[in-house]
Short mmCIF file of C-alpha atoms and ligand atoms in Angstrom, two decimals:
data_model
loop_
_atom_site.label_atom_id
_atom_site.label_comp_id
_atom_site.label_asym_id
_atom_site.label_seq_id
_atom_site.Cartn_x
_atom_site.Cartn_y
_atom_site.Cartn_z
CA MET A 93 0.00 0.00 0.00
CA LYS A 94 1.25 3.49 -0.87
CA ILE A 95 -0.25 6.82 0.19
CA CYS A 96 0.35 9.80 -2.10
CA PRO A 97 -0.79 13.21 -0.81
CA GLY A 98 -2.47 15.59 -3.25
CA LYS A 99 -4.61 18.70 -3.31
CA SER A 100 -8.32 18.03 -3.45
CA ILE A 101 -10.23 20.34 -5.73
CA LEU A 102 -13.51 18.49 -5.53
CA SER A 103 -14.31 16.51 -2.45
CA GLY A 104 -15.40 12.87 -2.58
CA ILE A 105 -14.11 9.31 -2.42
CA ALA A 106 -13.76 6.77 -5.22
CA ILE A 107 -12.53 3.19 -5.14
CA GLY A 108 -11.53 1.77 -8.50
CA LYS A 109 -8.72 0.77 -10.81
CA ILE A 110 -6.02 3.09 -12.05
CA PHE A 111 -6.23 4.01 -15.71
CA LEU A 112 -2.83 5.41 -16.54
CA TYR A 113 -3.14 8.03 -19.25
CA GLN A 114 0.06 8.92 -21.02
CA LYS A 115 0.20 11.33 -23.89
CA LYS A 116 1.31 9.83 -27.13
CA GLU A 117 4.09 12.08 -28.26
CA PHE A 118 5.08 11.76 -31.87
CA GLN A 119 7.86 13.36 -33.81
CA VAL A 120 7.05 15.78 -36.58
CA SER A 121 9.64 15.48 -39.29
CA ARG A 122 10.80 18.31 -41.50
CA ARG A 123 10.22 17.69 -45.19
CA ARG A 124 11.06 19.84 -48.16
CA ILE A 125 7.97 20.37 -50.28
CA GLY A 126 7.70 20.84 -54.01
CA GLU A 127 4.66 23.11 -54.40
CA VAL A 128 4.21 25.91 -51.85
CA LYS A 129 0.72 26.71 -53.14
CA GLU A 130 -0.45 23.14 -52.64
CA GLU A 131 1.00 23.00 -49.15
CA LEU A 132 -0.72 26.27 -48.23
CA SER A 133 -4.07 24.96 -49.38
CA ARG A 134 -3.48 21.66 -47.53
CA PHE A 135 -2.84 23.77 -44.41
CA GLU A 136 -5.99 25.83 -45.06
CA ALA A 137 -8.14 22.71 -45.45
CA GLN A 138 -6.94 21.25 -42.15
CA ARG A 139 -7.33 24.59 -40.38
CA LYS A 140 -11.00 24.51 -41.43
CA ARG A 141 -11.36 20.96 -40.10
CA ALA A 142 -9.77 22.03 -36.84
CA MET A 143 -12.34 24.86 -36.62
CA GLU A 144 -15.16 22.35 -37.15
CA GLN A 145 -13.78 20.01 -34.50
CA ILE A 146 -13.47 22.84 -32.01
CA GLU A 147 -16.98 24.07 -32.80
CA GLN A 148 -18.22 20.54 -32.10
CA LEU A 149 -16.30 20.45 -28.79
CA TYR A 150 -17.79 23.83 -27.89
CA ARG A 151 -21.33 22.58 -28.50
CA GLU A 152 -20.75 19.34 -26.57
CA THR A 153 -19.20 21.17 -23.62
CA CYS A 154 -22.00 23.76 -23.59
CA LYS A 155 -24.50 20.94 -23.33
CA ARG A 156 -22.52 19.04 -20.73
CA SER A 157 -21.19 21.83 -18.54
CA GLY A 158 -22.58 25.19 -19.66
CA LYS A 159 -21.37 28.15 -21.67
CA ALA A 160 -18.83 29.39 -19.16
CA GLN A 161 -16.90 26.10 -19.20
CA ALA A 162 -17.11 25.90 -22.97
CA SER A 163 -15.72 29.37 -23.56
CA ILE A 164 -12.17 27.99 -23.67
CA PHE A 165 -12.98 26.51 -27.08
CA GLN A 166 -14.03 29.91 -28.33
CA ALA A 167 -10.57 31.12 -27.39
CA HIS A 168 -9.15 28.21 -29.43
CA LYS A 169 -11.23 29.24 -32.43
CA LEU A 170 -9.98 32.81 -32.15
CA LEU A 171 -6.42 31.55 -32.24
CA LEU A 172 -7.17 29.68 -35.46
CA GLU A 173 -8.18 33.05 -36.92
CA ASP A 174 -5.31 35.01 -35.43
CA THR A 175 -3.43 36.61 -38.31
CA THR A 176 -0.07 36.82 -36.51
CA TYR A 177 -0.15 33.11 -35.68
CA LEU A 178 -1.40 32.07 -39.12
CA GLU A 179 0.95 34.34 -41.03
CA SER A 180 3.97 33.00 -39.12
CA ILE A 181 3.03 29.49 -40.21
CA ARG A 182 2.36 30.48 -43.82
CA ASN A 183 5.57 32.51 -44.02
CA MET A 184 7.60 29.56 -42.82
CA ILE A 185 6.00 27.28 -45.41
CA ARG A 186 6.75 29.87 -48.10
CA SER A 187 10.23 30.95 -47.12
CA GLU A 188 11.65 27.61 -45.99
CA GLN A 189 9.55 25.42 -48.30
CA VAL A 190 8.75 23.06 -45.46
CA ASN A 191 5.77 20.83 -44.78
CA ALA A 192 2.81 22.45 -42.98
CA GLU A 193 2.88 20.19 -39.90
CA TYR A 194 6.50 21.13 -39.28
CA ALA A 195 5.73 24.85 -39.67
CA VAL A 196 2.80 24.53 -37.24
CA ALA A 197 4.84 22.58 -34.69
CA VAL A 198 7.71 25.10 -34.70
CA THR A 199 5.46 28.19 -34.70
CA GLY A 200 3.29 26.69 -31.96
CA LEU A 201 6.33 26.02 -29.80
CA LEU A 202 7.73 29.53 -30.29
CA CYS A 203 4.37 31.17 -29.57
CA SER A 204 3.64 29.09 -26.49
CA ASN A 205 7.12 29.75 -25.10
CA THR A 206 6.60 33.49 -25.63
CA PHE A 207 3.29 33.41 -23.76
CA ALA A 208 4.76 31.22 -21.00
CA ALA A 209 7.46 33.83 -20.33
CA MET A 210 5.00 36.71 -19.95
CA GLU A 211 4.43 38.41 -16.61
CA ASP A 212 0.71 38.72 -16.95
CA SER A 213 -0.87 35.46 -15.72
CA VAL A 214 -3.79 35.73 -18.15
CA MET A 215 -1.31 35.85 -21.04
CA ARG A 216 0.76 33.04 -19.51
CA ALA A 217 -2.33 30.84 -19.44
CA ARG A 218 -2.63 31.32 -23.23
CA SER A 219 0.51 29.23 -23.64
CA ALA A 220 -1.46 26.03 -22.99
CA ASP A 221 -4.11 27.13 -25.50
CA VAL A 222 -1.49 27.62 -28.22
CA ARG A 223 -0.01 24.19 -27.50
CA ASP A 224 -3.43 22.61 -27.60
CA VAL A 225 -4.50 24.21 -30.89
CA SER A 226 -1.13 23.59 -32.57
CA GLY A 227 -1.23 19.95 -31.45
CA ARG A 228 -4.65 19.55 -33.02
CA LEU A 229 -3.47 21.07 -36.33
CA VAL A 230 -0.37 18.88 -36.40
CA ARG A 231 -2.46 15.74 -35.77
CA LEU A 232 -4.88 16.66 -38.54
CA LEU A 233 -2.09 17.46 -41.00
CA SER A 234 -0.35 14.18 -40.13
CA GLY A 235 -3.56 12.20 -40.62
CA ILE A 236 -3.77 11.12 -36.99
CA GLU A 237 -7.40 10.85 -35.95
CA GLU A 238 -8.39 12.23 -32.61
CA THR A 239 -9.81 9.49 -30.52
CA ARG A 240 -12.03 9.62 -27.50
CA ILE A 241 -10.40 8.52 -24.27
CA ARG A 242 -12.42 5.46 -23.36
CA LEU A 243 -12.06 4.07 -19.90
CA PRO A 244 -12.93 0.69 -18.47
CA ASP A 245 -15.65 0.72 -15.80
CA SER A 246 -14.68 2.09 -12.37
CA SER A 247 -11.58 3.92 -13.50
CA ILE A 248 -9.48 6.40 -11.58
CA LEU A 249 -7.74 8.33 -14.31
CA LEU A 250 -4.13 9.04 -13.38
CA ALA A 251 -2.25 11.47 -15.61
CA ASP A 252 0.56 13.93 -15.53
CA ASP A 253 -1.72 16.78 -16.60
CA LEU A 254 -4.53 17.18 -19.10
CA SER A 255 -5.21 19.84 -21.69
CA PRO A 256 -8.80 21.12 -22.02
CA SER A 257 -9.19 19.17 -25.27
CA GLU A 258 -8.02 15.99 -23.60
CA THR A 259 -10.35 16.57 -20.68
CA VAL A 260 -13.44 16.85 -22.84
CA ARG A 261 -12.38 13.81 -24.87
CA ILE A 262 -12.67 11.65 -21.79
CA GLU A 263 -15.73 9.44 -21.92
CA THR A 264 -17.04 10.03 -18.45
CA GLU A 265 -19.18 6.87 -18.19
CA GLY A 266 -16.51 4.72 -16.59
CA LEU A 267 -14.74 7.55 -14.81
CA LEU A 268 -14.89 7.66 -11.01
CA ALA A 269 -12.13 10.12 -10.14
CA LEU A 270 -9.38 12.19 -11.66
CA VAL A 271 -5.86 12.32 -10.19
CA LEU A 272 -3.24 14.58 -11.73
CA LYS A 273 0.44 14.60 -10.83
CA ASN A 274 0.64 18.23 -11.89
CA GLY A 275 -2.29 20.33 -12.96
CA ALA A 276 -2.86 23.71 -11.41
CA ALA A 277 -6.04 23.91 -9.40
CA ASN A 278 -7.18 26.76 -11.66
CA SER A 279 -6.16 25.20 -14.95
CA HIS A 280 -8.87 24.80 -17.52
CA ALA A 281 -8.61 21.04 -17.14
CA ALA A 282 -9.28 21.32 -13.43
CA ILE A 283 -12.23 23.63 -14.05
CA LEU A 284 -13.71 21.20 -16.52
CA ALA A 285 -13.03 18.26 -14.22
CA ARG A 286 -14.80 19.97 -11.37
CA SER A 287 -17.78 20.58 -13.54
CA MET A 288 -17.99 16.81 -14.10
CA GLY A 289 -18.60 16.57 -10.39
CA ILE A 290 -16.12 13.75 -9.70
CA PRO A 291 -13.52 13.60 -6.88
CA THR A 292 -10.44 15.35 -8.24
CA LEU A 293 -6.88 15.64 -6.95
CA VAL A 294 -4.15 17.81 -8.43
CA ARG A 295 -0.45 18.18 -7.57
CA THR A 296 -0.38 14.60 -6.33
CA ASP A 297 2.94 13.30 -5.11
CA VAL A 298 3.01 10.20 -7.31
CA THR A 299 5.34 8.77 -9.95
CA LEU A 300 3.50 7.57 -13.04
CA LEU A 301 4.77 3.99 -13.22
CA PRO A 302 3.40 1.68 -15.93
CA SER A 303 2.93 -0.97 -13.23
CA TYR A 304 0.19 1.21 -11.65
CA ASP A 305 -2.05 0.72 -14.67
CA GLY A 306 -4.98 -1.46 -13.59
CA MET A 307 -3.99 -1.37 -9.92
CA THR A 308 -6.71 -1.02 -7.28
CA ALA A 309 -6.65 2.46 -5.75
CA ILE A 310 -8.63 4.88 -3.64
CA ALA A 311 -8.93 8.54 -4.61
CA ASP A 312 -9.70 10.12 -1.26
CA ALA A 313 -10.46 13.73 -2.16
CA VAL A 314 -11.93 14.29 1.30
CA GLU A 315 -8.53 13.91 2.97
CA GLY A 316 -6.57 14.81 -0.18
CA ARG A 317 -4.66 11.61 -0.99
CA LEU A 318 -4.37 8.78 -3.47
CA ILE A 319 -4.02 5.34 -1.89
CA LEU A 320 -2.43 2.81 -4.22
CA ASP A 321 -2.89 -0.90 -3.70
CA PRO A 322 -4.78 -0.51 -0.39
CA ASP A 323 -4.82 -3.37 2.12
CA GLU A 324 -8.08 -5.06 3.06
CA GLU A 325 -8.50 -3.11 6.28
CA THR A 326 -8.09 0.27 4.53
CA LEU A 327 -10.48 -0.79 1.79
CA CYS A 328 -13.16 -1.69 4.35
CA ALA A 329 -12.72 1.55 6.27
CA MET A 330 -12.80 3.65 3.09
CA ARG A 331 -15.87 1.83 1.74
CA GLU A 332 -17.72 2.80 4.90
CA LYS A 333 -16.43 6.39 4.71
CA MET A 334 -17.53 6.58 1.08
CA ARG A 335 -20.98 5.20 1.87
CA LEU A 336 -21.50 7.83 4.55
CA PHE A 337 -20.15 10.60 2.33
CA LEU A 338 -22.43 9.69 -0.57
CA GLN A 339 -25.44 9.31 1.67
CA GLU A 340 -24.82 12.75 3.11
CA GLN A 341 -24.23 14.35 -0.32
CA GLU A 342 -27.27 12.78 -1.88
CA GLY A 343 -29.46 13.89 0.97
CA LEU A 344 -28.12 17.42 0.71
CA ARG A 345 -28.87 17.82 -3.01
CA SER A 346 -32.57 17.60 -2.22
CA TRP A 347 -32.28 21.07 -0.61
CA ILE A 348 -31.36 22.69 -3.92
CA GLY A 349 -33.78 25.37 -5.05
CA LYS A 350 -35.41 25.75 -1.65
CA GLU A 351 -35.86 29.17 -0.05
CA ASN A 352 -33.86 29.80 3.10
CA ILE A 353 -36.86 30.32 5.36
CA SER A 354 -36.92 28.92 8.87
CA PRO A 355 -39.98 27.15 10.30
CA GLY A 356 -40.57 30.37 12.28
CA GLY A 357 -40.80 32.30 8.99
CA ARG A 358 -37.40 34.07 9.16
CA ARG A 359 -35.70 34.50 5.82
CA ILE A 360 -31.91 34.57 5.59
CA ASP A 361 -29.62 34.99 2.59
CA LEU A 362 -27.20 32.12 2.13
CA TYR A 363 -24.10 32.93 0.12
CA ALA A 364 -20.69 31.37 -0.56
CA ASN A 365 -17.14 32.45 0.25
CA ILE A 366 -14.67 32.12 -2.59
CA GLY A 367 -11.01 32.99 -3.17
CA SER A 368 -10.94 32.54 -6.92
CA LEU A 369 -13.08 31.86 -9.93
CA LYS A 370 -12.58 28.14 -9.59
CA GLU A 371 -14.56 28.13 -6.39
CA LEU A 372 -17.35 29.92 -8.18
CA ASP A 373 -18.19 26.63 -9.92
CA GLN A 374 -18.63 25.07 -6.53
CA ALA A 375 -20.75 27.98 -5.32
CA LEU A 376 -23.06 27.61 -8.31
CA TYR A 377 -23.12 23.82 -8.04
CA ASN A 378 -24.19 24.11 -4.42
CA ASP A 379 -26.91 26.65 -5.20
CA ALA A 380 -25.42 29.59 -3.30
CA GLY A 381 -27.65 32.66 -3.54
CA GLY A 382 -24.64 34.91 -4.11
CA ILE A 383 -21.02 35.43 -3.18
CA GLY A 384 -20.83 36.84 0.33
CA LEU A 385 -17.05 37.11 0.40
CA PHE A 386 -14.67 37.10 -2.55
CA ARG A 387 -11.23 37.15 -0.90
CA SER A 388 -9.58 39.17 -3.64
CA GLU A 389 -6.13 38.98 -2.03
CA PHE A 390 -5.66 35.53 -3.52
CA LEU A 391 -5.25 37.28 -6.87
CA TYR A 392 -2.17 38.94 -5.39
CA LEU A 393 -0.57 35.81 -3.94
CA GLY A 394 1.60 33.17 -5.61
CA ARG A 395 3.11 35.64 -8.09
CA ASP A 396 5.95 38.15 -8.48
CA THR A 397 4.12 41.32 -9.47
CA TYR A 398 0.90 43.14 -8.66
CA PRO A 399 -2.02 42.02 -10.82
CA THR A 400 -2.88 44.71 -13.36
CA GLU A 401 -6.19 46.56 -13.44
CA GLU A 402 -7.18 44.67 -16.58
CA GLU A 403 -6.32 41.30 -15.07
CA GLN A 404 -8.43 42.03 -12.01
CA PHE A 405 -11.26 43.53 -14.03
CA LEU A 406 -11.54 40.34 -16.09
CA VAL A 407 -11.73 38.16 -12.98
CA TYR A 408 -14.31 40.33 -11.22
CA ARG A 409 -16.34 40.72 -14.37
CA GLU A 410 -16.41 36.97 -14.90
CA ALA A 411 -17.55 36.41 -11.33
CA LEU A 412 -20.31 38.99 -11.71
CA SER A 413 -21.46 37.75 -15.11
CA ARG A 414 -21.50 34.14 -14.07
CA MET A 415 -23.56 34.92 -10.98
CA GLU A 416 -26.18 36.39 -13.35
CA GLY A 417 -27.48 39.21 -11.18
CA LYS A 418 -26.98 37.49 -7.85
CA PRO A 419 -24.94 39.55 -5.37
CA VAL A 420 -21.14 39.31 -5.53
CA THR A 421 -19.28 40.88 -2.62
CA ILE A 422 -15.68 41.65 -3.47
CA ARG A 423 -13.52 42.26 -0.43
CA THR A 424 -10.72 44.70 -1.13
CA LEU A 425 -7.13 43.63 -0.65
CA ASP A 426 -6.65 42.07 2.80
CA ILE A 427 -2.91 41.61 2.62
CA GLY A 428 -0.41 41.65 5.48
CA ALA A 429 -0.17 39.48 8.59
CA ASP A 430 0.06 35.89 7.28
CA LYS A 431 -0.68 36.85 3.67
CA ARG A 432 2.55 38.14 2.13
CA GLU A 433 4.77 37.87 -0.95
CA PRO A 434 8.28 39.31 -1.42
CA TYR A 435 7.18 41.68 -4.24
CA LEU A 436 4.66 43.31 -1.85
CA ASP A 437 7.62 44.52 0.14
CA LEU A 438 5.70 44.53 3.42
CA PRO A 439 7.44 46.01 6.42
CA GLU A 440 8.96 43.62 8.96
CA GLU A 441 6.76 43.99 12.02
CA GLU A 442 6.90 42.73 15.60
CA ASN A 443 3.19 41.89 15.55
CA PRO A 444 2.06 41.68 11.93
CA ALA A 445 -1.51 40.68 12.90
CA LEU A 446 -1.70 44.03 14.67
CA GLY A 447 0.29 45.80 12.02
CA CYS A 448 -0.07 47.63 8.76
CA ARG A 449 -2.44 45.23 7.03
CA ALA A 450 -5.63 45.26 4.97
CA ILE A 451 -7.31 48.68 4.74
CA ARG A 452 -4.47 50.32 6.67
CA LEU A 453 -1.99 49.25 4.01
CA CYS A 454 -4.36 50.10 1.16
CA LEU A 455 -4.85 53.64 2.41
CA LYS A 456 -1.08 54.05 2.49
CA ARG A 457 -0.54 52.52 -0.96
CA ARG A 458 -3.08 54.60 -2.81
CA GLU A 459 -1.95 53.56 -6.29
CA VAL A 460 -2.34 49.88 -5.58
CA PHE A 461 -5.69 50.42 -3.91
CA ALA A 462 -6.99 52.74 -6.64
CA THR A 463 -6.06 50.14 -9.29
CA GLN A 464 -8.14 47.54 -7.51
CA LEU A 465 -11.08 49.88 -6.93
CA ARG A 466 -11.07 50.90 -10.59
CA ALA A 467 -11.14 47.25 -11.65
CA ILE A 468 -14.04 46.54 -9.27
CA LEU A 469 -15.99 49.64 -10.30
CA ARG A 470 -15.60 48.81 -13.99
CA ALA A 471 -16.61 45.19 -13.41
CA GLY A 472 -19.55 46.47 -11.37
CA ALA A 473 -21.27 47.39 -14.64
CA TYR A 474 -21.68 43.67 -15.34
CA GLY A 475 -23.70 42.50 -12.36
CA ASN A 476 -24.83 42.95 -8.80
CA CYS A 477 -21.65 44.11 -7.09
CA SER A 478 -20.74 45.08 -3.53
CA VAL A 479 -17.40 46.21 -2.13
CA LEU A 480 -16.38 45.04 1.33
CA LEU A 481 -13.65 46.74 3.38
CA PRO A 482 -11.52 44.60 5.71
CA MET A 483 -10.25 45.56 9.18
CA ILE A 484 -12.13 48.83 9.51
CA VAL A 485 -11.83 50.43 12.96
CA SER A 486 -12.98 54.00 12.29
CA ALA A 487 -15.50 56.02 10.31
CA ARG A 488 -12.60 58.07 8.89
CA GLU A 489 -11.26 55.05 6.99
CA VAL A 490 -14.64 54.43 5.35
CA ARG A 491 -14.99 58.09 4.37
CA GLU A 492 -11.52 58.03 2.84
CA VAL A 493 -12.45 55.03 0.73
CA ARG A 494 -15.72 56.62 -0.35
CA SER A 495 -13.95 59.77 -1.49
CA LEU A 496 -11.33 57.73 -3.38
CA MET A 497 -14.14 55.80 -5.07
CA ASP A 498 -15.87 59.06 -6.00
CA GLU A 499 -12.65 60.36 -7.56
CA ILE A 500 -12.26 57.18 -9.59
CA MET A 501 -15.88 57.31 -10.72
CA GLN A 502 -15.46 60.88 -11.89
CA ASP A 503 -12.40 59.91 -13.87
CA LEU A 504 -14.15 56.91 -15.42
CA ASN A 505 -17.06 59.14 -16.28
CA ALA A 506 -14.80 61.69 -17.94
CA ARG A 507 -13.21 58.94 -20.00
CA ARG A 508 -16.61 57.46 -20.90
CA ILE A 509 -15.70 54.11 -19.37
CA SER A 510 -18.72 52.29 -18.02
CA PHE A 511 -18.85 51.38 -14.34
CA GLY A 512 -21.29 50.27 -11.64
CA HIS A 513 -22.30 51.79 -8.34
CA PRO A 514 -21.51 49.00 -5.86
CA ARG A 515 -22.82 49.01 -2.31
CA LEU A 516 -20.08 49.67 0.22
CA GLY A 517 -19.88 47.31 3.18
CA ILE A 518 -17.66 47.07 6.23
CA MET A 519 -16.18 43.96 7.75
CA ILE A 520 -16.73 43.88 11.47
CA GLU A 521 -13.73 41.88 12.59
CA THR A 522 -12.29 43.82 15.52
CA PRO A 523 -13.95 44.42 18.89
CA ALA A 524 -13.49 48.15 18.16
CA ALA A 525 -15.61 47.96 15.01
CA ALA A 526 -18.34 45.97 16.80
CA LEU A 527 -18.39 48.41 19.72
CA ILE A 528 -18.68 51.49 17.48
CA SER A 529 -20.98 49.77 14.99
CA GLU A 530 -23.67 52.38 15.72
CA THR A 531 -21.35 55.06 14.27
CA LEU A 532 -20.02 52.87 11.47
CA ALA A 533 -23.54 51.94 10.38
CA LYS A 534 -24.04 55.55 9.25
CA GLU A 535 -21.14 55.17 6.81
CA ALA A 536 -21.96 51.79 5.30
CA ASP A 537 -24.58 50.04 3.21
CA PHE A 538 -24.11 46.74 5.06
CA PHE A 539 -22.02 44.93 7.67
CA SER A 540 -20.34 41.56 7.30
CA ILE A 541 -18.92 40.03 10.46
CA GLY A 542 -15.55 38.31 10.09
CA THR A 543 -15.62 35.97 13.04
CA ASN A 544 -12.16 34.52 12.39
CA ASP A 545 -10.41 37.79 13.12
CA LEU A 546 -13.09 38.93 15.54
CA THR A 547 -12.28 35.88 17.68
CA GLN A 548 -8.53 36.42 17.34
CA TYR A 549 -8.72 40.04 18.50
CA THR A 550 -11.41 39.51 21.14
CA LEU A 551 -9.65 36.58 22.80
CA ALA A 552 -6.16 37.97 22.08
CA MET A 553 -5.27 34.59 20.60
CA ASP A 554 -3.30 34.15 17.40
CA ARG A 555 -5.60 32.29 14.99
CA GLN A 556 -2.52 30.68 13.40
CA ASN A 557 -0.99 29.27 16.55
CA PRO A 558 -1.50 25.48 16.69
CA GLU A 559 -0.81 25.51 20.44
CA LEU A 560 -3.95 27.59 20.92
CA GLU A 561 -6.17 25.63 18.55
CA GLN A 562 -8.10 23.97 21.38
CA SER A 563 -8.84 27.23 23.18
CA PHE A 564 -9.56 29.29 20.05
CA ASP A 565 -13.28 29.33 20.72
CA VAL A 566 -15.05 31.04 17.83
CA SER A 567 -18.35 30.82 19.68
CA HIS A 568 -16.97 32.33 22.88
CA PRO A 569 -19.73 34.32 24.69
CA ALA A 570 -17.75 37.53 24.13
CA VAL A 571 -17.72 36.94 20.37
CA LEU A 572 -21.44 36.16 20.32
CA LYS A 573 -22.11 39.30 22.31
CA LEU A 574 -20.19 41.43 19.81
CA ILE A 575 -22.17 39.82 17.00
CA GLN A 576 -25.40 40.66 18.79
CA ILE A 577 -24.34 44.30 19.30
CA THR A 578 -23.42 44.62 15.64
CA VAL A 579 -26.72 43.17 14.43
CA GLU A 580 -28.72 45.49 16.67
CA ASN A 581 -26.79 48.59 15.63
CA GLY A 582 -26.94 47.66 11.96
CA HIS A 583 -30.68 47.17 12.12
CA LYS A 584 -31.20 50.40 14.04
CA ALA A 585 -29.60 52.19 11.07
CA GLY A 586 -31.60 50.08 8.62
CA ILE A 587 -28.69 48.17 7.06
CA PRO A 588 -28.38 44.37 6.73
CA VAL A 589 -25.84 42.42 8.79
CA GLY A 590 -24.26 39.15 7.73
CA ILE A 591 -21.59 36.76 8.95
CA CYS A 592 -18.84 35.60 6.59
CA GLY A 593 -16.34 34.06 9.04
CA GLU A 594 -16.12 30.31 9.56
CA LEU A 595 -18.62 30.52 12.40
CA ALA A 596 -21.37 31.09 9.82
CA SER A 597 -21.29 27.37 8.99
CA ASP A 598 -21.46 26.20 12.60
CA LEU A 599 -24.75 24.31 12.45
CA SER A 600 -25.14 24.34 16.22
CA LEU A 601 -25.50 28.13 16.01
CA THR A 602 -27.80 28.49 13.00
CA GLY A 603 -30.87 28.74 15.26
CA ARG A 604 -29.12 31.34 17.38
CA PHE A 605 -28.23 33.46 14.34
CA LEU A 606 -31.85 33.34 13.21
CA GLU A 607 -32.98 34.53 16.65
CA MET A 608 -30.43 37.34 16.60
CA GLY A 609 -31.81 38.49 13.26
CA VAL A 610 -28.66 37.90 11.17
CA ASP A 611 -29.58 38.68 7.55
CA MET A 612 -26.94 36.73 5.66
CA LEU A 613 -24.61 33.77 6.21
CA SER A 614 -21.71 33.22 3.83
CA VAL A 615 -19.93 29.86 4.00
CA ILE A 616 -17.56 27.73 1.92
CA PRO A 617 -19.42 26.38 -1.12
CA SER A 618 -19.54 22.78 0.07
CA ARG A 619 -21.33 23.85 3.28
CA VAL A 620 -24.14 25.84 1.63
CA LEU A 621 -26.64 23.01 1.47
CA SER A 622 -26.01 21.76 5.00
CA VAL A 623 -26.55 25.29 6.36
CA ARG A 624 -29.73 25.57 4.28
CA ARG A 625 -30.97 22.32 5.78
CA ALA A 626 -30.20 23.70 9.25
CA ILE A 627 -32.17 26.91 8.50
CA LEU A 628 -35.17 25.06 7.18
CA THR A 629 -35.23 22.67 10.09
CA ALA A 630 -34.16 25.08 12.85
C1 PEP B 172 -12.66 36.72 9.09
O1 PEP B 172 -11.72 37.29 9.63
O2 PEP B 172 -13.57 36.12 9.69
C2 PEP B 172 -12.75 36.71 7.62
C3 PEP B 172 -13.82 36.27 7.01
O3 PEP B 172 -11.66 37.12 6.92
P1 PEP B 172 -10.30 36.26 6.77
O4 PEP B 172 -10.58 34.89 7.34
O5 PEP B 172 -9.99 36.25 5.33
O6 PEP B 172 -9.35 37.06 7.58
MG1 MG B 173 -10.42 38.66 8.52
#
């Protein structure tokens, strides 16, 4: 038995046999051609076929997973019409008198390497698209038919990584789980895999040995591990765990589409917390009524430069469009404390959790903050948008943000760039904010209580310290009291009050939140339906 840890991107358990998928690489040879004109028309004919194939994939994916998932194939079609890309291929055929498949392979490689070296992550992601499209053209020109990836029943597909085209070629009938050795959690393949709704692991610490093909295995995407060749005892234990998991999941799906109204007639909004677009799939899948907290700082992490306005705008716009009019609450940059990257050049601090973080940092780094606000305001034209400010402790901070937003709006107006008018909310995550919530309520359109930090600052306990994990009581009476104060003050001023910290999904408190009059709970996507059940049965 061998246990290989991996990152779960869709929870679940599957017991089956490994289907080892290895890409068939083939060499493209360089040939000197006689007639350039003939070769160019051969290229043109296969380009048209590639367009047809991609159109077919687009339609199939639309049907299977929706327009948003299928949009990747529209990007592929655009590339097949891109004059720079096409002219480079044609020029090579003309000037070097080489066969079309060779010209495509070389141009594709050059283009994808150029994209891969770019700073902008959106452009970097295009590298995989170029490889995918060029691979398709080369196969067509070489007469290699694209085959579906058929799997035997009860397969756990184990691969190094998958391109979007490969992912949609998988016949899902026999597929129980997907395990990738590489594969970024936000790659298109991962997005498509998630939409199939099967347990999925990426970045799994496993060597792809031919001897694994056909081996019994367990993809445990609850714990985040692949178990190869499990012993009898593990198999029994995991079968039971799987049975319970499936029973629970099945039961929960029956709450889809129901209104969040308690037996006592109290209505509450139930939203999802996300950190990236990939989690939006999960939010939609679990029937979240909106996004209560989009932790935008994750766009700033895991990279070497600030994300550009355009890059952020595209992400926010996609979130808003895909939520189709449902509320999307974008929290502004909450960087500092544990969330840092060298390029951010954050000051070394004795107590970073009490330091220059979140709104404090943003108000010092006006350029960075204004870039984000501009991106949010522009995206706001595409849906139902709210802005949420982290770590607010004074009315002055909120006023400063409002006036910065007004300035940006005036500028956008002058430049005739469309923008929205998002509601402005405040995170209540310090005792100070809760205690002056009566004053703050006059400055804000809504409150959202961040119980993770509220607990940390109320109990004076580092939320990151494993030694304190047992005593870090998120439902401490002092925390509940501060929640109560905030709700009352919010309501006195006529603004809604929600909870977006982890406590929101504590089912033992759902009844209490209803009694307090909390208007919104925002939880991780996979908890939405269990909280709904708790509301309806409270
Ligand atoms: C919180 O503090 O409760 C919160 C939701 O924000 P974060 O966990 O991102 O600090
Ligand atoms: Mg917080």
